XYZ file of C-alpha atoms in Angstrom:
520
model
C 18.520 -35.217 178.840
C 16.565 -38.301 179.862
C 16.730 -41.349 177.653
C 12.985 -41.673 177.743
C 12.686 -38.400 175.826
C 14.193 -39.820 172.648
C 11.645 -39.863 169.844
C 12.936 -43.176 168.511
C 14.763 -45.893 170.451
C 18.400 -46.268 169.545
C 18.736 -49.504 171.432
C 16.760 -52.113 173.333
C 16.178 -51.426 177.039
C 19.008 -53.763 178.054
C 21.485 -51.947 175.814
C 20.257 -48.569 177.050
C 20.935 -49.749 180.585
C 24.437 -50.797 179.542
C 25.144 -47.453 177.900
C 23.718 -45.186 180.617
C 26.270 -42.700 181.860
C 29.146 -44.089 179.806
C 29.623 -41.761 176.837
C 28.421 -38.318 175.733
C 26.253 -39.738 172.928
C 23.095 -38.546 174.640
C 23.984 -34.973 173.698
C 23.463 -35.868 170.044
C 19.788 -36.752 169.809
C 18.375 -34.459 167.166
C 17.827 -35.211 163.491
C 20.925 -35.688 161.396
C 20.523 -32.615 159.248
C 19.253 -30.174 161.874
C 22.078 -29.823 164.377
C 25.569 -28.687 163.476
C 28.053 -29.427 166.257
C 31.162 -28.745 164.181
C 31.900 -26.710 161.096
C 34.253 -27.806 158.389
C 37.615 -26.155 158.049
C 37.751 -26.742 154.278
C 35.656 -23.926 152.864
C 32.524 -25.951 153.635
C 33.367 -28.546 151.006
C 31.467 -31.634 152.174
C 33.362 -34.639 153.454
C 32.827 -37.687 151.250
C 33.122 -40.845 153.302
C 32.782 -44.515 152.377
C 31.677 -46.990 155.038
C 32.398 -50.643 154.307
C 29.831 -52.720 156.173
C 26.202 -51.999 157.075
C 25.973 -53.396 160.587
C 25.677 -51.398 163.824
C 29.304 -50.187 163.697
C 28.847 -48.806 160.195
C 25.509 -47.136 160.835
C 26.496 -45.595 164.167
C 29.714 -44.229 162.657
C 27.741 -42.767 159.758
C 25.202 -41.189 162.108
C 27.809 -39.549 164.303
C 29.868 -38.204 161.398
C 26.755 -36.800 159.700
C 25.840 -35.141 162.993
C 29.243 -33.594 163.546
C 30.406 -32.573 160.072
C 28.071 -30.260 158.196
C 26.665 -31.821 155.010
C 28.975 -34.839 155.216
C 28.107 -37.319 152.488
C 28.242 -41.011 153.362
C 28.144 -43.966 150.964
C 27.689 -47.333 152.676
C 28.859 -50.492 150.887
C 27.431 -53.917 151.709
C 28.297 -57.223 150.019
C 24.789 -58.585 150.623
C 21.673 -57.050 149.048
C 20.278 -56.346 152.549
C 21.551 -54.118 155.385
C 21.973 -54.364 159.175
C 24.629 -57.080 159.492
C 24.489 -58.948 162.794
C 21.294 -57.170 163.813
C 19.583 -59.100 161.033
C 21.699 -62.267 160.952
C 23.144 -62.557 164.473
C 20.488 -61.492 166.972
C 18.399 -64.416 168.213
C 14.913 -64.530 166.613
C 13.236 -64.492 170.032
C 14.992 -61.217 170.929
C 13.136 -58.765 168.658
C 13.611 -55.901 171.125
C 17.363 -55.948 170.433
C 16.597 -55.005 166.826
C 15.048 -51.666 167.834
C 18.265 -49.967 166.745
C 17.111 -50.539 163.154
C 14.722 -47.615 163.641
C 17.735 -45.347 164.082
C 19.448 -46.864 161.073
C 16.338 -46.219 158.976
C 16.513 -42.578 160.055
C 20.151 -42.372 158.980
C 19.315 -43.904 155.604
C 16.540 -41.375 155.026
C 19.054 -38.518 154.833
C 19.661 -37.149 151.308
C 23.370 -37.232 152.166
C 23.357 -41.013 152.663
C 23.565 -43.665 149.929
C 23.237 -47.405 150.500
C 25.100 -49.533 147.957
C 24.214 -53.197 148.419
C 25.282 -56.330 146.565
C 28.686 -54.697 146.149
C 31.790 -56.173 147.760
C 35.106 -54.417 148.201
C 37.950 -56.502 146.819
C 37.913 -59.812 144.970
C 35.632 -62.184 146.917
C 36.339 -65.301 144.868
C 34.316 -67.229 142.307
C 31.476 -68.007 144.734
C 30.459 -64.351 145.071
C 27.809 -63.400 142.510
C 27.496 -59.683 143.256
C 29.515 -56.672 142.149
C 33.113 -56.173 143.220
C 35.168 -52.996 143.414
C 38.918 -52.925 144.153
C 39.763 -51.246 147.435
C 42.195 -48.982 145.595
C 39.319 -47.620 143.501
C 37.277 -46.813 146.591
C 40.172 -45.033 148.225
C 40.666 -42.885 145.094
C 37.128 -41.514 145.211
C 36.681 -40.601 148.886
C 38.187 -38.355 151.500
C 37.801 -41.082 154.122
C 37.094 -44.811 154.222
C 35.751 -46.510 157.354
C 36.202 -50.263 157.668
C 33.272 -51.609 159.684
C 32.726 -55.022 158.135
C 32.747 -57.089 161.316
C 34.023 -60.623 161.861
C 33.125 -63.149 159.175
C 35.104 -66.196 160.314
C 34.853 -68.414 163.363
C 37.738 -69.709 165.443
C 38.566 -73.406 165.463
C 39.583 -75.661 168.337
C 42.402 -77.394 166.483
C 41.745 -80.831 167.994
C 41.684 -84.252 166.277
C 38.792 -85.055 163.902
C 37.296 -81.546 164.122
C 37.186 -81.108 160.360
C 36.444 -84.640 159.195
C 33.498 -85.854 161.282
C 29.924 -85.033 160.338
C 27.760 -83.315 162.927
C 30.293 -80.696 164.076
C 29.300 -77.098 163.339
C 30.356 -73.635 164.366
C 27.871 -71.559 166.327
C 28.250 -68.884 163.654
C 27.053 -71.310 160.979
C 24.092 -72.430 163.084
C 23.070 -68.876 164.012
C 23.394 -67.769 160.389
C 21.346 -70.788 159.297
C 18.343 -70.155 161.539
C 18.538 -66.400 160.890
C 18.489 -66.721 157.098
C 22.062 -65.801 156.169
C 22.298 -66.993 152.537
C 25.802 -68.354 153.064
C 24.414 -70.994 155.434
C 20.928 -71.586 154.052
C 21.930 -75.119 153.011
C 23.688 -76.040 156.276
C 20.867 -78.449 157.252
C 22.232 -79.470 160.679
C 21.060 -82.970 161.538
C 19.448 -82.911 164.985
C 17.910 -86.372 164.662
C 20.936 -88.614 165.279
C 20.693 -88.682 169.070
C 19.497 -86.934 172.211
C 22.622 -85.170 173.508
C 24.155 -81.992 172.106
C 27.430 -80.414 173.175
C 28.218 -76.708 172.858
C 31.868 -75.817 173.414
C 32.114 -72.297 174.805
C 30.091 -70.461 177.425
C 29.403 -67.023 175.975
C 25.986 -65.599 175.183
C 26.065 -67.003 171.640
C 26.459 -70.493 173.111
C 23.399 -69.879 175.276
C 21.459 -68.642 172.228
C 22.282 -71.889 170.422
C 21.149 -73.930 173.424
C 17.906 -71.984 173.723
C 17.048 -72.538 170.066
C 17.341 -76.307 170.588
C 15.454 -76.359 173.895
C 12.674 -73.825 173.268
C 9.184 -74.944 172.289
C 9.016 -74.771 168.499
C 5.559 -73.186 168.645
C 7.078 -70.238 170.527
C 9.768 -69.823 167.866
C 7.211 -69.939 165.048
C 6.049 -66.447 166.025
C 9.535 -64.977 165.528
C 11.374 -64.239 162.278
C 13.290 -67.523 162.414
C 13.380 -69.173 158.992
C 10.737 -71.744 158.103
C 13.374 -74.318 157.160
C 14.868 -73.943 160.655
C 11.442 -74.452 162.216
C 11.027 -77.632 160.193
C 14.410 -78.990 161.321
C 13.896 -78.017 164.967
C 10.443 -79.618 165.008
C 12.087 -82.941 164.049
C 14.917 -82.592 166.569
C 15.522 -85.439 169.021
C 17.785 -83.359 171.270
C 16.768 -83.640 174.936
C 19.988 -82.786 176.775
C 22.347 -79.888 176.032
C 25.811 -79.594 177.602
C 27.334 -76.096 177.535
C 31.013 -76.696 178.247
C 33.739 -74.280 179.322
C 37.415 -74.481 180.291
C 37.012 -72.340 183.379
C 34.469 -71.993 186.183
C 31.260 -70.044 186.832
C 33.148 -67.093 188.301
C 35.055 -66.705 185.018
C 32.180 -67.413 182.613
C 31.379 -64.924 179.839
C 27.584 -65.394 179.769
C 25.356 -62.725 181.287
C 22.315 -62.609 183.547
C 19.619 -62.119 180.919
C 20.614 -65.091 178.793
C 20.989 -67.461 181.769
C 17.669 -66.378 183.241
C 15.905 -67.032 179.926
C 17.180 -70.605 179.860
C 16.195 -71.127 183.492
C 12.625 -70.070 182.711
C 12.032 -72.228 179.629
C 8.804 -74.161 180.046
C 9.358 -77.874 180.568
C 13.161 -77.545 180.597
C 15.245 -78.249 183.703
C 18.778 -77.290 184.738
C 21.344 -79.670 186.198
C 22.751 -78.028 189.376
C 26.294 -76.688 189.315
C 29.040 -78.021 191.540
C 28.747 -75.800 194.618
C 32.467 -76.109 195.348
C 33.039 -73.851 192.332
C 31.130 -71.010 194.029
C 32.263 -68.822 196.945
C 30.673 -69.580 200.312
C 29.515 -65.988 200.780
C 27.860 -64.797 197.585
C 26.754 -61.600 199.325
C 30.332 -60.314 199.223
C 30.550 -60.498 195.433
C 30.047 -57.443 193.177
C 26.328 -56.975 192.481
C 26.210 -58.238 188.891
C 28.340 -61.312 189.603
C 26.373 -62.014 192.798
C 23.065 -61.945 190.933
C 24.438 -64.284 188.278
C 25.691 -66.794 190.856
C 22.363 -66.633 192.709
C 20.542 -67.552 189.498
C 22.819 -70.566 189.056
C 22.214 -71.660 192.642
C 18.447 -71.223 192.386
C 18.286 -73.219 189.174
C 15.426 -73.659 186.745
C 11.718 -73.098 187.210
C 11.116 -76.691 186.118
C 12.857 -79.239 188.339
C 14.709 -82.337 187.209
C 12.333 -85.262 186.937
C 9.501 -82.995 185.827
C 10.873 -82.086 182.407
C 11.321 -83.617 179.002
C 14.448 -81.587 178.196
C 17.400 -80.418 180.275
C 20.652 -78.507 180.076
C 23.819 -78.069 182.081
C 26.801 -75.790 182.430
C 29.799 -78.116 182.481
C 32.760 -76.246 183.938
C 36.516 -76.914 184.021
C 36.611 -79.088 180.912
C 38.874 -78.528 177.895
C 38.054 -80.273 174.583
C 40.738 -82.747 173.556
C 39.308 -84.928 170.773
C 36.158 -85.755 168.846
C 35.269 -89.429 168.548
C 33.358 -90.781 165.579
C 31.123 -93.695 164.703
C 31.686 -96.124 161.841
C 29.585 -93.949 159.527
C 31.820 -90.917 160.076
C 29.566 -88.997 162.454
C 30.603 -87.479 165.757
C 29.563 -89.764 168.602
C 31.253 -88.325 171.675
C 33.702 -85.647 172.773
C 36.714 -86.271 174.980
C 37.490 -83.515 177.479
C 40.466 -82.983 179.749
C 39.681 -81.699 183.205
C 41.186 -78.362 184.161
C 42.223 -76.709 187.394
C 41.851 -73.038 188.306
C 44.669 -71.302 190.157
C 42.144 -69.030 191.929
C 38.622 -70.470 191.434
C 36.821 -67.377 192.729
C 38.928 -64.830 190.837
C 37.283 -63.757 187.519
C 40.762 -63.511 185.977
C 41.986 -66.872 187.267
C 44.488 -68.822 185.251
C 43.712 -72.365 184.132
C 45.820 -75.458 183.603
C 44.959 -78.796 182.017
C 45.027 -81.983 184.098
C 45.583 -85.558 182.963
C 42.093 -86.742 183.930
C 39.733 -87.185 180.991
C 35.979 -87.367 180.526
C 33.801 -88.368 177.588
C 30.418 -86.757 176.885
C 28.018 -88.328 174.352
C 27.621 -85.928 171.428
C 25.210 -86.588 168.596
C 25.831 -83.009 167.472
C 28.496 -80.484 168.487
C 28.600 -76.694 168.180
C 31.872 -74.810 168.471
C 31.247 -71.387 170.070
C 34.660 -69.973 170.918
C 34.517 -66.661 169.121
C 34.565 -64.930 165.749
C 37.467 -63.496 163.807
C 37.862 -60.706 161.265
C 39.967 -61.161 158.139
C 41.838 -58.653 156.001
C 40.132 -57.364 152.870
C 41.801 -57.946 149.495
C 43.922 -54.889 148.794
C 44.993 -54.138 152.376
C 48.654 -54.898 151.724
C 48.745 -52.718 148.604
C 47.079 -49.880 150.509
C 49.626 -50.164 153.312
C 47.002 -51.134 155.911
C 48.358 -53.098 158.853
C 46.229 -56.116 159.801
C 46.933 -58.260 162.856
C 46.152 -61.810 161.728
C 46.579 -63.248 165.213
C 44.125 -60.870 166.867
C 41.960 -60.552 163.772
C 41.835 -56.753 163.839
C 42.993 -53.776 161.788
C 45.834 -52.184 163.700
C 44.746 -48.755 164.891
C 45.541 -46.079 167.430
C 42.646 -47.020 169.727
C 40.436 -44.252 168.340
C 39.932 -45.912 164.964
C 42.744 -44.300 162.977
C 44.292 -47.064 160.862
C 48.021 -47.667 161.190
C 49.971 -47.883 157.978
C 52.641 -50.307 156.886
C 55.984 -48.528 157.043
C 59.495 -49.690 157.801
C 59.008 -48.579 161.363
C 55.714 -48.737 163.215
C 56.613 -45.746 165.363
C 58.242 -42.411 164.747
C 61.167 -41.094 166.673
C 58.949 -39.672 169.410
C 57.009 -42.924 169.850
C 53.789 -41.890 168.119
C 52.080 -44.410 165.857
C 52.026 -43.590 162.147
C 48.471 -43.450 160.852
C 47.211 -43.758 157.290
C 45.453 -40.460 156.480
C 41.749 -40.902 155.750
C 41.568 -44.573 156.792
C 39.533 -45.530 159.865
C 37.944 -48.614 161.427
C 35.074 -49.292 163.821
C 33.412 -52.197 165.585
C 34.718 -55.731 165.791
C 37.354 -55.255 163.097
C 38.719 -52.437 165.263
C 38.652 -53.944 168.755
C 37.859 -57.649 168.328
C 34.539 -59.558 168.456
C 33.397 -58.629 171.948
C 30.575 -56.670 173.519
C 26.959 -55.910 172.746
C 25.304 -53.372 170.446
C 25.684 -50.632 173.052
C 29.453 -51.112 173.261
C 29.644 -51.186 169.462
C 27.804 -47.867 169.394
C 30.254 -46.323 171.841
C 33.171 -47.647 169.818
C 31.706 -46.315 166.558
C 31.152 -42.888 168.111
C 34.794 -42.847 169.199
C 35.885 -43.441 165.601
C 33.438 -40.853 164.259
C 34.687 -38.260 166.732
C 38.250 -38.907 165.546
C 37.139 -38.373 161.936
C 35.405 -35.112 162.838
C 38.392 -33.893 164.838
C 40.790 -34.669 161.989
C 38.546 -33.061 159.366
C 38.046 -29.875 161.322
C 41.726 -29.642 162.224
C 42.690 -29.707 158.553
C 44.576 -32.986 158.949
C 45.562 -34.923 155.821
C 42.939 -37.241 154.341
C 42.924 -39.446 151.245
C 43.638 -37.859 147.871
C 40.846 -35.446 146.987
C 41.577 -35.213 143.271
C 38.753 -37.638 142.421
C 36.524 -37.357 145.468
C 33.305 -37.944 143.552
C 32.209 -40.823 145.772
C 29.672 -43.263 144.375
C 29.132 -41.185 141.251
C 32.769 -41.690 140.384
C 32.678 -45.427 141.112
C 29.416 -46.193 139.347
C 31.083 -46.588 135.949
C 33.395 -49.307 137.279
C 30.464 -51.256 138.705
C 28.410 -50.903 135.541
C 31.146 -52.701 133.602
C 30.162 -55.900 135.444
C 26.499 -55.447 134.500
C 25.497 -56.588 137.975
C 22.541 -55.454 140.063
C 23.263 -52.746 142.624
C 20.810 -52.426 145.519
C 19.970 -48.967 146.846
C 17.785 -48.156 149.837
C 14.564 -47.997 147.847
C 15.390 -51.458 146.471
C 15.984 -52.781 149.973
C 12.580 -51.444 151.007
C 11.028 -53.592 148.258
C 12.805 -56.636 149.688
C 11.700 -55.625 153.172
C 8.074 -55.305 152.051
C 8.145 -58.667 150.282
C 9.604 -60.419 153.330
C 6.907 -58.978 155.560
C 4.249 -60.147 153.122
C 5.776 -63.633 153.179
C 5.750 -63.544 156.965
C 2.113 -62.471 157.111
C 1.133 -65.616 155.216
C 2.607 -67.811 157.965
C 1.628 -65.653 160.937
C 4.845 -63.852 161.819
C 6.599 -60.520 161.267
C 8.708 -61.578 158.290
C 10.004 -64.572 156.395
C 13.480 -63.801 155.098
C 14.554 -64.747 151.613
C 17.013 -67.650 151.847
C 19.179 -66.652 148.877
C 20.658 -63.535 147.330
C 18.966 -64.439 144.036
C 15.570 -64.302 145.734
C 16.459 -60.988 147.363
C 17.545 -59.498 144.051
C 14.391 -60.734 142.329
C 12.239 -59.082 145.002
C 14.084 -55.788 144.460
C 13.180 -55.607 140.769
């Protein structure tokens, strides 16, 4: 089957290219309720499955399970009133094509066997959370299976002096959430007016997104779904030079061709050339993708230095050591230690820190060194093993959750899994990859669920497997507002109407209160 024959795009063209030929997902392209690839082995009693998280991992797992288990019923829980996770709050506003997967998610949600349950968090979220909360133990009592697909909600820290005390230091996650309308960061208000130089620590694609938002012409961004308060702040920005700093070299960098090329082509923005000693003499001998990336770095930007009003650089082989502040408690510069690569042209080269130091002026700093998942309240009581160091739920590699027993392995060396508990996405494998790799990962988990169900393997207790209908009474005790799909569509409609008034696709509501009001 050719990808072009799909009635609705699952992914943007870049993600389709990434996924081509990698997994058998292309064999499952028909409507959810029209193709039955497996039959149940339980007298056709429908599987009742809860999915915690409404991002790509959750939706792709739901889709695959509903395709492979006849009449499977899926209830999807989301702490926010709105769905789509990082597709809504993590994808850069000027990358609307990446959000094409929402069409597939809309199709999933249209199934009568699917229920969206928004503004409902699993486990005690603390006093700051204003929505509904349900104990994890209650969820596990009412479903055959629970899939944890709630992503990575925390960012990693550098752990260097003055990181937490100086003003003007932000995480990339905060900044991305701020300009994308994540209510948690609506009041971040990053000050971009204190100076002309910004430092981004980390060289992944998120770091390049952050740089592009500061360097792009604001009038170009106005046409996207970036928040109006972000447009206002960016229009007042004084930033003219952005340093994107990494510990290793260009051959080890995590950024990809598309994101680098976009920065190189920004109108009126120039690129400071890389140190050519960090590149192999014969680029033609490199693997194709790495060769193309190095060629882009060598070629540089469309706008040359001296003919631009803004510029950016990739500063390699520098490790952050300390933030330095001004008398008013703001970050003023960043001290870096130079590093040395054991094999500069080896993508897996080791790195060691040298004694030489360098200071870079920094009127604002963004930390972009990765995200991290955290355990949900109730994991310990449920016996779910969570690796705090890696920030993942321990699993067998196919998404089956490992349980907390006295011994992690049986006598024959097989991991002990918790029946009916599964995970998918970043909380399963760590915060890496693009939407296409998340889809593949989610399908792997869904296939494990289908295989277990059809093999008659043990699942969660089925005595009270009434799903959402069984849980509704517990939620109603809190007298809080639950958002279902038809309520989300009201929010969606209102946001598009708000966007129309300012000449763009949508203007997101900046608070959960505003979202809930629009759903009434």
